[in-house]
Short mmCIF file of C-alpha atoms and ligand atoms in Angstrom, two decimals:
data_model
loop_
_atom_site.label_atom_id
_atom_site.label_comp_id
_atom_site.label_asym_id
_atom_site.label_seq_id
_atom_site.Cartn_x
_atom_site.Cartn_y
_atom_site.Cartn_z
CA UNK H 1 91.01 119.61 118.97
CA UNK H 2 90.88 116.94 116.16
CA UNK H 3 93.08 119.30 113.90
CA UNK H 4 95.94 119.93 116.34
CA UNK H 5 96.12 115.70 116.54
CA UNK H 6 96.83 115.51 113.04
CA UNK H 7 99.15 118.28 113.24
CA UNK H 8 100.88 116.69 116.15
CA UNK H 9 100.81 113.43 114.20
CA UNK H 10 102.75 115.21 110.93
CA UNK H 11 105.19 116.31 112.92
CA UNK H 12 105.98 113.17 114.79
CA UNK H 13 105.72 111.23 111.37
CA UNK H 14 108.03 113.71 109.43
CA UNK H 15 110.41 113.26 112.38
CA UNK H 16 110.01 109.83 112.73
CA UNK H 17 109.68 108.60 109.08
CA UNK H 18 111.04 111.05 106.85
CA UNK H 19 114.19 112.51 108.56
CA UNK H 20 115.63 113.57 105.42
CA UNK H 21 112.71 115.76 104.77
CA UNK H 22 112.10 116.62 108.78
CA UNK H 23 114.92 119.81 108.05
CA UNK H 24 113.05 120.95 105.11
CA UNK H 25 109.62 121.98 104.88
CA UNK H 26 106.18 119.82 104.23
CA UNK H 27 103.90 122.26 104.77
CA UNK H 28 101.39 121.57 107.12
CA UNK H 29 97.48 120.21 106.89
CA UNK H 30 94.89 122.98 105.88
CA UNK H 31 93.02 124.64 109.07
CA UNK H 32 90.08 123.81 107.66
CA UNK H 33 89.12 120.77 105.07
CA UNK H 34 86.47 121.07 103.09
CA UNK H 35 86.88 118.53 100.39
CA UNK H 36 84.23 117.10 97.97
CA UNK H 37 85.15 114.52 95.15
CA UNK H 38 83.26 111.87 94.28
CA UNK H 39 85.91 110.65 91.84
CA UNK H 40 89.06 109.11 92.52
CA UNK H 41 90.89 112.29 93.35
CA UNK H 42 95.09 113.03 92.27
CA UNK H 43 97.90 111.86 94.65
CA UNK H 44 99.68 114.72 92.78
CA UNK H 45 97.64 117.73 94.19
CA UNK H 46 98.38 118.88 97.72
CA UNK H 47 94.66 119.35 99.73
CA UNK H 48 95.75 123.66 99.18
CA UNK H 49 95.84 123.00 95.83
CA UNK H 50 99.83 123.13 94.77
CA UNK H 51 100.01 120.90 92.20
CA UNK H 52 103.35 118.02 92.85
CA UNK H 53 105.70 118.11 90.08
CA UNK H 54 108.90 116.70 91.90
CA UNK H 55 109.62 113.90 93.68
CA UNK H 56 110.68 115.71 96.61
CA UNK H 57 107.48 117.60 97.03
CA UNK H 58 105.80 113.79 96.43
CA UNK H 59 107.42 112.55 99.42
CA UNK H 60 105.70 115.65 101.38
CA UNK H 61 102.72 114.75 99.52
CA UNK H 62 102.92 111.35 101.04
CA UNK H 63 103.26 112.63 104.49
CA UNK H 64 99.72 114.82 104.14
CA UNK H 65 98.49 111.82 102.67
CA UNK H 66 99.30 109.51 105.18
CA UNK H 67 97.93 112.29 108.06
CA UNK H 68 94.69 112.16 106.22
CA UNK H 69 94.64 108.63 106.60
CA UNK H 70 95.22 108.12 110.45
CA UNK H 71 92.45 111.38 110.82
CA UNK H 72 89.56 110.09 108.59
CA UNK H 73 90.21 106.55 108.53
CA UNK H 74 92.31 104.71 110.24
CA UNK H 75 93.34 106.47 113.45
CA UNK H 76 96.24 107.34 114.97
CA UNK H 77 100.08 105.18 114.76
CA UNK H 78 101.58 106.43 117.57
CA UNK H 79 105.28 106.89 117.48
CA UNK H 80 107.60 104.13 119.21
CA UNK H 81 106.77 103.95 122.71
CA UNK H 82 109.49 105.50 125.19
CA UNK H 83 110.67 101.81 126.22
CA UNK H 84 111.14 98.55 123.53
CA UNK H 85 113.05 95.48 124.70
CA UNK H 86 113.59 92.17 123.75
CA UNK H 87 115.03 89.39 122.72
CA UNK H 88 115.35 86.99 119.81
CA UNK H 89 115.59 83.03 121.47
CA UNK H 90 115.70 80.14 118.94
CA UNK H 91 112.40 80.38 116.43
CA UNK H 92 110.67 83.08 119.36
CA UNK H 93 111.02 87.21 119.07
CA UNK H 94 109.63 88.47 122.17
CA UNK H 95 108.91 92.07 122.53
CA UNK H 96 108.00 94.12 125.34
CA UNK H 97 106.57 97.36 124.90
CA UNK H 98 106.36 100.39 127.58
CA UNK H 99 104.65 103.63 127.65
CA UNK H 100 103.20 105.63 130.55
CA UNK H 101 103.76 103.30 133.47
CA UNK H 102 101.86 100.32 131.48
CA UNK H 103 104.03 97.53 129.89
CA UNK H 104 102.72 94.45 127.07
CA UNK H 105 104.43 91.83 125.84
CA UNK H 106 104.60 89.58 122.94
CA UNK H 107 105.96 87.22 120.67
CA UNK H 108 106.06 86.50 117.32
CA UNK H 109 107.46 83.06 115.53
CA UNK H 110 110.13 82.64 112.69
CA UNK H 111 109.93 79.98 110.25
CA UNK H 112 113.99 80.02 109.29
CA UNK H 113 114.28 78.52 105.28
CA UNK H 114 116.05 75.80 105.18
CA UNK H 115 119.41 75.44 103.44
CA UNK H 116 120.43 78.89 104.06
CA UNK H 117 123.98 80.07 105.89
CA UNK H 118 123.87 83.67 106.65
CA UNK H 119 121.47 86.50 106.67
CA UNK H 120 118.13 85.66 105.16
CA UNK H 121 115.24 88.22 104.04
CA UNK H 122 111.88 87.16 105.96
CA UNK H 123 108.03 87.88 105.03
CA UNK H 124 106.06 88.80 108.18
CA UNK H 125 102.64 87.41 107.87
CA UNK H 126 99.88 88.61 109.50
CA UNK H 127 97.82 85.98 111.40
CA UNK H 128 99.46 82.73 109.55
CA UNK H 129 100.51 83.28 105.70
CA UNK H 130 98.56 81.97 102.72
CA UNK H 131 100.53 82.39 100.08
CA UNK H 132 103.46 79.57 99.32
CA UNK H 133 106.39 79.91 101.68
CA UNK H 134 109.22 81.10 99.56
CA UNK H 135 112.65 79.53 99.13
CA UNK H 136 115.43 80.97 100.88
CA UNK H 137 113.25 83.20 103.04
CA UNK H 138 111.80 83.10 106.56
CA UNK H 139 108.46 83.42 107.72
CA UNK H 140 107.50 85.43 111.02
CA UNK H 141 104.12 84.98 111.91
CA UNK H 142 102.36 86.41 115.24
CA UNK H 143 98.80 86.72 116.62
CA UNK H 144 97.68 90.41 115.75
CA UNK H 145 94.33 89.53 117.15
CA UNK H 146 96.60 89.46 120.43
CA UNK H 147 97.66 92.93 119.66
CA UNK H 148 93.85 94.06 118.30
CA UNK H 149 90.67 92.13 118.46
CA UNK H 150 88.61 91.67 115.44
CA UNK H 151 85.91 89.63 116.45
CA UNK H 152 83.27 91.77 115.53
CA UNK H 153 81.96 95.09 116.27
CA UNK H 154 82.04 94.28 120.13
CA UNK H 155 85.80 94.17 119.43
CA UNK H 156 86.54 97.77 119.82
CA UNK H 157 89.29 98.90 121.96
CA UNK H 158 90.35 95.42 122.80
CA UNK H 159 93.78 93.74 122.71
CA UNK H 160 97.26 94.42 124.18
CA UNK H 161 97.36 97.64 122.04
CA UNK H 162 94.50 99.03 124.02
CA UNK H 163 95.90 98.21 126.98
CA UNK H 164 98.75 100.45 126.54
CA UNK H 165 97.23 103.02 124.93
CA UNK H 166 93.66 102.90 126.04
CA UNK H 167 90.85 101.55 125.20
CA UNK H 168 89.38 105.15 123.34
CA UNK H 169 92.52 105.46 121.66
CA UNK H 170 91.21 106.84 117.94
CA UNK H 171 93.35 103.47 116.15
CA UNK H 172 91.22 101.07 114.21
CA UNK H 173 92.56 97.19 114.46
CA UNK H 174 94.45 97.53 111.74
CA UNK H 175 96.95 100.53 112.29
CA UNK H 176 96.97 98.79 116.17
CA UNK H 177 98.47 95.60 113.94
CA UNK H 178 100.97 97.82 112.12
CA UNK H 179 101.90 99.61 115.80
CA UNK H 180 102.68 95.94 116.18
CA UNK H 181 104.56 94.96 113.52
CA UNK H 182 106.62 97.97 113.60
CA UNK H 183 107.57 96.71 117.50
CA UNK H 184 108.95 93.61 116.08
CA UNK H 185 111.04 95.27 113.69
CA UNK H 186 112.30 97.57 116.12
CA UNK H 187 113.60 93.95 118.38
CA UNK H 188 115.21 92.84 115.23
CA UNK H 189 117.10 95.80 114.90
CA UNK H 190 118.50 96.14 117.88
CA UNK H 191 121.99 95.92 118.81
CA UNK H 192 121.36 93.38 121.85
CA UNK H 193 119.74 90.95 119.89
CA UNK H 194 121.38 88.08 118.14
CA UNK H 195 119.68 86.82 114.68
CA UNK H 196 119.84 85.89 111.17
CA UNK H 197 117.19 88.14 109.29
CA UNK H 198 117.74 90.90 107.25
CA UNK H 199 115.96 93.46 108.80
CA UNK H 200 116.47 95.71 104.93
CA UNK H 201 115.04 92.66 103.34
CA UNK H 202 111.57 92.34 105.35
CA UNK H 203 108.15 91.70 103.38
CA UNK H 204 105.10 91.60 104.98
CA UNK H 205 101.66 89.64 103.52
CA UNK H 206 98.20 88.56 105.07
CA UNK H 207 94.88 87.45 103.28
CA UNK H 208 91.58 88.31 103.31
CA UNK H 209 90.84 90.86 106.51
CA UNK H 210 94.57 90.06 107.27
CA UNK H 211 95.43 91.31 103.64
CA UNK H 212 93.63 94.86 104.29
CA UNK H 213 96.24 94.57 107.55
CA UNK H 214 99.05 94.12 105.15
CA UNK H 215 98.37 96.96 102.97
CA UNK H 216 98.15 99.38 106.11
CA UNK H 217 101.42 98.04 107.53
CA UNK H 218 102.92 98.35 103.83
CA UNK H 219 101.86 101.92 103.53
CA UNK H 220 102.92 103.00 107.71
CA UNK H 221 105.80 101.25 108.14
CA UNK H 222 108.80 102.39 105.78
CA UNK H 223 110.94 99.39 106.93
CA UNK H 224 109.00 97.00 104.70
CA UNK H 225 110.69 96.95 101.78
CA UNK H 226 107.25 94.86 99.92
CA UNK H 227 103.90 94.42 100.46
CA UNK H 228 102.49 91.00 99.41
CA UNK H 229 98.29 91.62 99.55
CA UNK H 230 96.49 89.03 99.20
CA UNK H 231 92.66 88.82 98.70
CA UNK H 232 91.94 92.46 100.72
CA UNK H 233 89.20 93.07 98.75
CA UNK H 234 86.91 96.20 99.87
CA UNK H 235 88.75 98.13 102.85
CA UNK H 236 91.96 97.08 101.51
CA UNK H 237 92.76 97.43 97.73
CA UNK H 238 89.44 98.07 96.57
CA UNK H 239 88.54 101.92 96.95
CA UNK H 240 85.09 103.03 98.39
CA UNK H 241 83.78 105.10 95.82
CA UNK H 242 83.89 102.26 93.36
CA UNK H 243 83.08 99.42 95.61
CA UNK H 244 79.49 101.79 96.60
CA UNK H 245 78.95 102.40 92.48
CA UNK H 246 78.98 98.13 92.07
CA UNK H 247 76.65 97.69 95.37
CA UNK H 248 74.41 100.67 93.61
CA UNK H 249 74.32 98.42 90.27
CA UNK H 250 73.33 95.30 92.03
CA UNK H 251 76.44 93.32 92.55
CA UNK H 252 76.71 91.79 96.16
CA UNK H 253 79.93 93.88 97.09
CA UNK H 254 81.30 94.71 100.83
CA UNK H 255 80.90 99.03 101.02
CA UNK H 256 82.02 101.32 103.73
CA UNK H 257 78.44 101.21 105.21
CA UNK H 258 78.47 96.80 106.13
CA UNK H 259 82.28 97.06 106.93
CA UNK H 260 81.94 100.00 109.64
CA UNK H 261 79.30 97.92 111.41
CA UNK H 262 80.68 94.34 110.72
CA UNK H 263 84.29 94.60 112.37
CA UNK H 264 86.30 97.40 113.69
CA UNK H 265 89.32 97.28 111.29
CA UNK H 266 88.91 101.19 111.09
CA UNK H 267 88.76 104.24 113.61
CA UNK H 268 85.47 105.20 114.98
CA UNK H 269 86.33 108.30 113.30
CA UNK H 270 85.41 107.04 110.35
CA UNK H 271 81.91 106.17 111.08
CA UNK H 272 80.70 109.43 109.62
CA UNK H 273 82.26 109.39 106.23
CA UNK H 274 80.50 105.89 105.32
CA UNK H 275 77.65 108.02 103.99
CA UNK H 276 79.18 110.73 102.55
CA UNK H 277 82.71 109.46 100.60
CA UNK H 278 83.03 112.02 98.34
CA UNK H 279 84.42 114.31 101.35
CA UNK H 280 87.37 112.16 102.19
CA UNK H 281 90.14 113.74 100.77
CA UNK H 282 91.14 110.39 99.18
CA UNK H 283 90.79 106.89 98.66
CA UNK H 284 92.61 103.66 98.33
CA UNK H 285 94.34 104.11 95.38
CA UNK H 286 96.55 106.42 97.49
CA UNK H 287 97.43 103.27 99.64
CA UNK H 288 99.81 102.47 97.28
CA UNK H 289 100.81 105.51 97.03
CA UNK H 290 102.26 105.69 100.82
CA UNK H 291 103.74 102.11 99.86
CA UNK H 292 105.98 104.20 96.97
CA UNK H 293 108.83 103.64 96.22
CA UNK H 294 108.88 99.96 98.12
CA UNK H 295 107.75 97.12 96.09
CA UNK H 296 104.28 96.02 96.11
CA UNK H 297 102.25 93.39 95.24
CA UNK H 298 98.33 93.10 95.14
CA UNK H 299 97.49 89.37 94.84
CA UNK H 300 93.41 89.32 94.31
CA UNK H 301 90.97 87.00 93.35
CA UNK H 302 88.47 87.97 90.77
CA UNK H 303 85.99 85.56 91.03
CA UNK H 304 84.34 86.73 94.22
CA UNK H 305 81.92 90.26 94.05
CA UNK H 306 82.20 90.52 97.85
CA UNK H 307 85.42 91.24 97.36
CA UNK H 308 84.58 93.68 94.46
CA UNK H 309 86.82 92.77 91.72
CA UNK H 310 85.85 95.88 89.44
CA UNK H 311 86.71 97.99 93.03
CA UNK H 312 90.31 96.81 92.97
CA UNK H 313 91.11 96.70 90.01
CA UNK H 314 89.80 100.55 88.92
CA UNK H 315 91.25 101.04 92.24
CA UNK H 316 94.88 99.49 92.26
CA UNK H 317 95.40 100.41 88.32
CA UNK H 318 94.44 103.60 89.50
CA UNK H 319 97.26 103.35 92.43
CA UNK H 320 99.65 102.51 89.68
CA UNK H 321 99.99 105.89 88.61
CA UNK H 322 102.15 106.81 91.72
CA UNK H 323 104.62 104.53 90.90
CA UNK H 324 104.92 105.43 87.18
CA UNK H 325 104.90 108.91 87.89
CA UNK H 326 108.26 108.18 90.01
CA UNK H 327 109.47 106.49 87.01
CA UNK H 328 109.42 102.60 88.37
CA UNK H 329 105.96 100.99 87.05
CA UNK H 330 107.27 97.58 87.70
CA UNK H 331 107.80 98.19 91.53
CA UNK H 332 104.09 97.59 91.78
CA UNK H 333 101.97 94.68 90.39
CA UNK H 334 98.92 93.31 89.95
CA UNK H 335 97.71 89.84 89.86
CA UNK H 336 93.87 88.87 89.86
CA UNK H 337 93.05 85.52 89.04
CA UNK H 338 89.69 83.88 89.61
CA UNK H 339 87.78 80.19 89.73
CA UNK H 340 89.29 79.40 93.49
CA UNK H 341 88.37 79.27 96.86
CA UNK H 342 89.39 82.56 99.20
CA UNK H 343 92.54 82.82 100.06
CA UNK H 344 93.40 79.76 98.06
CA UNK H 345 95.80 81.33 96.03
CA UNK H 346 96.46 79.40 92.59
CA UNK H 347 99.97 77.80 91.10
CA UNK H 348 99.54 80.00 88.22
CA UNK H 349 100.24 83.18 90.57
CA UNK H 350 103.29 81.42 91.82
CA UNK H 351 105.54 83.01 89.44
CA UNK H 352 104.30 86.60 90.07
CA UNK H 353 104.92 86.28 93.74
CA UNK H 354 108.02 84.92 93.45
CA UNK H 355 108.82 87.85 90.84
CA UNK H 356 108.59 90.33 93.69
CA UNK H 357 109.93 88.30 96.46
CA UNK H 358 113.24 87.54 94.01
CA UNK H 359 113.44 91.14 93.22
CA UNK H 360 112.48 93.18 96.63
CA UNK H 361 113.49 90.41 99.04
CA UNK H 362 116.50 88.61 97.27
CA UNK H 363 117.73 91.27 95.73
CA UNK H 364 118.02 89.55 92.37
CA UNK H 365 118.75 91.84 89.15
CA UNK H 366 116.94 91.87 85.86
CA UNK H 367 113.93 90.31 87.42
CA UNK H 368 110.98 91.29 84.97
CA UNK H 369 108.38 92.45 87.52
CA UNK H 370 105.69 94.34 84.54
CA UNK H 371 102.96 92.20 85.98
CA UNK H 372 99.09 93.60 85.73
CA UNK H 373 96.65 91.20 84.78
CA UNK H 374 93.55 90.26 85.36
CA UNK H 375 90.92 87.53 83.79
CA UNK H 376 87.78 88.91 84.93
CA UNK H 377 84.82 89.60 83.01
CA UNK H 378 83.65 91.52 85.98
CA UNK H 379 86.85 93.94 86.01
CA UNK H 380 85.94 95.25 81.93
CA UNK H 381 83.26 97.23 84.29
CA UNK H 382 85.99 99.65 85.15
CA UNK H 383 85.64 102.45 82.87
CA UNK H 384 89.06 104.74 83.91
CA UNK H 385 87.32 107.62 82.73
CA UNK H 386 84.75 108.05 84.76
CA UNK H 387 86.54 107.64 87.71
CA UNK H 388 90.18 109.25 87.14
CA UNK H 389 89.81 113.22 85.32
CA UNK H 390 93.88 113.77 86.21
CA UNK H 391 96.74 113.27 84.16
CA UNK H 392 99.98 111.24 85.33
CA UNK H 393 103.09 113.98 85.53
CA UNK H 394 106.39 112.74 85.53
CA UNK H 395 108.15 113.59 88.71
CA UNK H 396 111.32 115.83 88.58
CA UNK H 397 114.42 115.50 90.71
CA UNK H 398 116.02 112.17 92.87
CA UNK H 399 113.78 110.28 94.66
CA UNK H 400 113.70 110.30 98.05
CA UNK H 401 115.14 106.66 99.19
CA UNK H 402 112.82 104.38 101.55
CA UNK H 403 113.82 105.51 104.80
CA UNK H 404 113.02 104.05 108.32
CA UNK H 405 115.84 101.67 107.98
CA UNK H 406 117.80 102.76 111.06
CA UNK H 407 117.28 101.86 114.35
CA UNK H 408 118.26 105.20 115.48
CA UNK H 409 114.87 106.64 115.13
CA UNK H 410 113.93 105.46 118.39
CA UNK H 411 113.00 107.30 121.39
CA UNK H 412 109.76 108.77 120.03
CA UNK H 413 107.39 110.63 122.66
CA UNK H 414 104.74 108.29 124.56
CA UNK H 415 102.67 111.23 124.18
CA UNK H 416 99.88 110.41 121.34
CA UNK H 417 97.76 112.07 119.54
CA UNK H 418 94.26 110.73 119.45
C1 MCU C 501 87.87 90.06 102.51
O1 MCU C 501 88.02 90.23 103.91
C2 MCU C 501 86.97 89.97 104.80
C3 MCU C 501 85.72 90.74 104.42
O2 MCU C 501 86.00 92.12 104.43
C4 MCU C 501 84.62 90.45 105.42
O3 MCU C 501 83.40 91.07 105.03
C5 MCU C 501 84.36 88.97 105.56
O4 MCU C 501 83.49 88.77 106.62
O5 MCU C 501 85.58 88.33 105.89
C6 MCU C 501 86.62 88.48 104.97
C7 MCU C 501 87.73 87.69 105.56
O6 MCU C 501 88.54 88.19 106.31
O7 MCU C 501 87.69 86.36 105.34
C8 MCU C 501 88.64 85.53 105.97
#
């Protein structure tokens, strides 16, 4: 039954993820979901209709929010796999994964900084990184196409992912690439290996159909302290009820409808929302919302309607409102500049990287990180109003601190949900 997977899945991810909050109670998913909104709806209303006012009852907000995800969207993260070895040899992590009988292995490839003695923060970059390498800070880089296949559509259910978990496993490519990502981490943190990265210090970036990657493994993966996304675009920063409005008044923008039949970044499962967004119980403004209270960075490109500038930008100001609602509006940035190539990101957005990579990754103090700008004409189109009705509350209480940072969360069933 689709409901008791997502059920299964909020209890493995409160266990997993939010240990603090595992003692206490969430709440659980609806039994039944009707939901119809065909504007961007609040991060700050549970699905039952309890309003959030704390930043306690945020985190379990988060949790729902991040079920809804892997059930309409992007399928099921399982937990870590019953066995996870491996070793860290020169520049090469390898990792070998077990669950059920069936074993995979892979590596992934540090770029050390140069100049450094000690422990060094590192940015893991999905499928190569295309933003400048940043002083003082490695670079791991590994094949996720290894880990999920993103060909085309005849790329379903193919990669090493799908060999251990089968190829009908509900994951889309992309929460397969977090699955992976989170693997890595887990070799870094263990015990037996022997290394110079920070595992509390680890960003992660990608561009493009990589960058949409990013943003998932930012928002699933609480042991990425910030999220560099780079030129995501639709399926990635840009949210689906905007990015259909700009197709509907003519611009040549990427929707649900071409991306579900163009690649299979997302679950099967969500095939049948394409045509009918205003029942998903939210959209990708609350992306950034599961990245809260970690850093973030959206690094877009305005100059290109496929990507659906006006999208993101509604979209990610719109995402914003998580952050200031937790009091910290410059944990999350954003920085659209246009008249370059894809993925060719411009000097001028040097300094805003390296904002959030001084601040998140180095640790550096009084690092002014108030950075949302764009210079597109196209992005004026974004008319809050009609898309946002709510008002921003300001959260009561301590917030709950990024957690996921141990490595003593292992062990977690091989049993998945999908
Ligand atoms: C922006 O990311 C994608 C886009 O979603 C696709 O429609 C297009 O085919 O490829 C882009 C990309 O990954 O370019 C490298």
């Amino acid at each position: 039954m689709k409901f008791q997977g997502s059920f299964k899945f909020l209890l493995a991810y409160l266990s997993v993820a939010l240990p603090a909050l595992a003692q206490s109670s969430c709440g659980t998913l609806p039994s039944s979901i009707n939901f119809s909104d065909s504007k961007l709806s609040s991060p700050f209303v549970f699905l039952n209709g309890t309003a959030v006012t704390t930043k306690e009852q945020f985190a379990c907000r988060q949790a729902e929010i991040s079920a809804l995800f892997q059930k309409y969207e992007l399928g099921t993260l399982p937990p870590k796999p019953s066995s996870v070895t491996g070793s860290v040899s020169g520049n090469t992590i390898s990792v070998t994964a077990s669950n059920g009988g069936t074993s995979i292995s892979f590596t992934a490839t540090i770029t050390p900084p140069s100049g450094v003695s000690g422990k060094y923060p590192a940015i893991i970059a999905i499928g190569g990184m295309s933003i400048p390498s940043q002083a003082g800070v490695a670079t791991i880089t590994f094949n996720n196409d290894d880990i999920a296949l993103q060909n085309d559509s005849t790329s379903r259910g193919k990669g090493k992912f799908f060999t251990l978990y089968g190829a009908n496993h509900s994951a889309g490519a992309m929460i397969a690439w977090t699955w992976g990502i989170s693997r890595i981490i887990d070799v870094l943190e263990s015990s037996s290996t022997t290394h110079n990265i920070d595992t509390s210090k680890l960003g992660v970036t990608g561009c493009s159909r990589n960058g949409k990657g990013a943003f998932v493994a930012a928002a699933f993966e609480p042991r990425i302290a910030l999220g560099l996304v780079q030129e995501s675009g639709s399926g990635g920063a840009g949210c689906w009820r905007i990015s259909k409005a700009m197709l509907q008044a003519g611009v040549s923008t990427q929707d649900a409808v071409e991306i579900v039949g163009e690649n299979v970044w997302f679950s099967p499962n969500f095939n049948q929302y394409v045509n009918n967004l205003p029942a998903l119980p939210f959209d990708h403004h609350m992306l950034a919302a599961l990245v809260a209270p970690r850093g973030l960075l959206i690094i877009e490109n305005d100059g290109i309607d496929w990507l659906g500038p006006e999208s993101v930008w509604g979209c990610q100001t719109t995402g914003a409102k998580s952050y200031q609602a937790l009091g910290i509006s410059d944990s999350m940035g954003i920085s659209m500049v246009g008249n370059h190539a894809h993925c060719a990101m411009p000097s001028s957005q040097n300094g805003d990287v390296a904002a959030f990579v001084n601040r998140f990754l180095k640790g550096q103090s009084g690092v002014n990180t108030n950075i949302m700008h764009t210079d597109g004409a196209n992005n004026a189109g974004f008319v809050p109003g009609n898309w946002v009705t709510w008002i921003v509350p300001t959260l009561s209480g301590d917030a709950i601190p990024p957690v996921g940072t141990s490595s003593t969360d292992a062990g977690g069933s091989s049993t998945v949900a999908s």
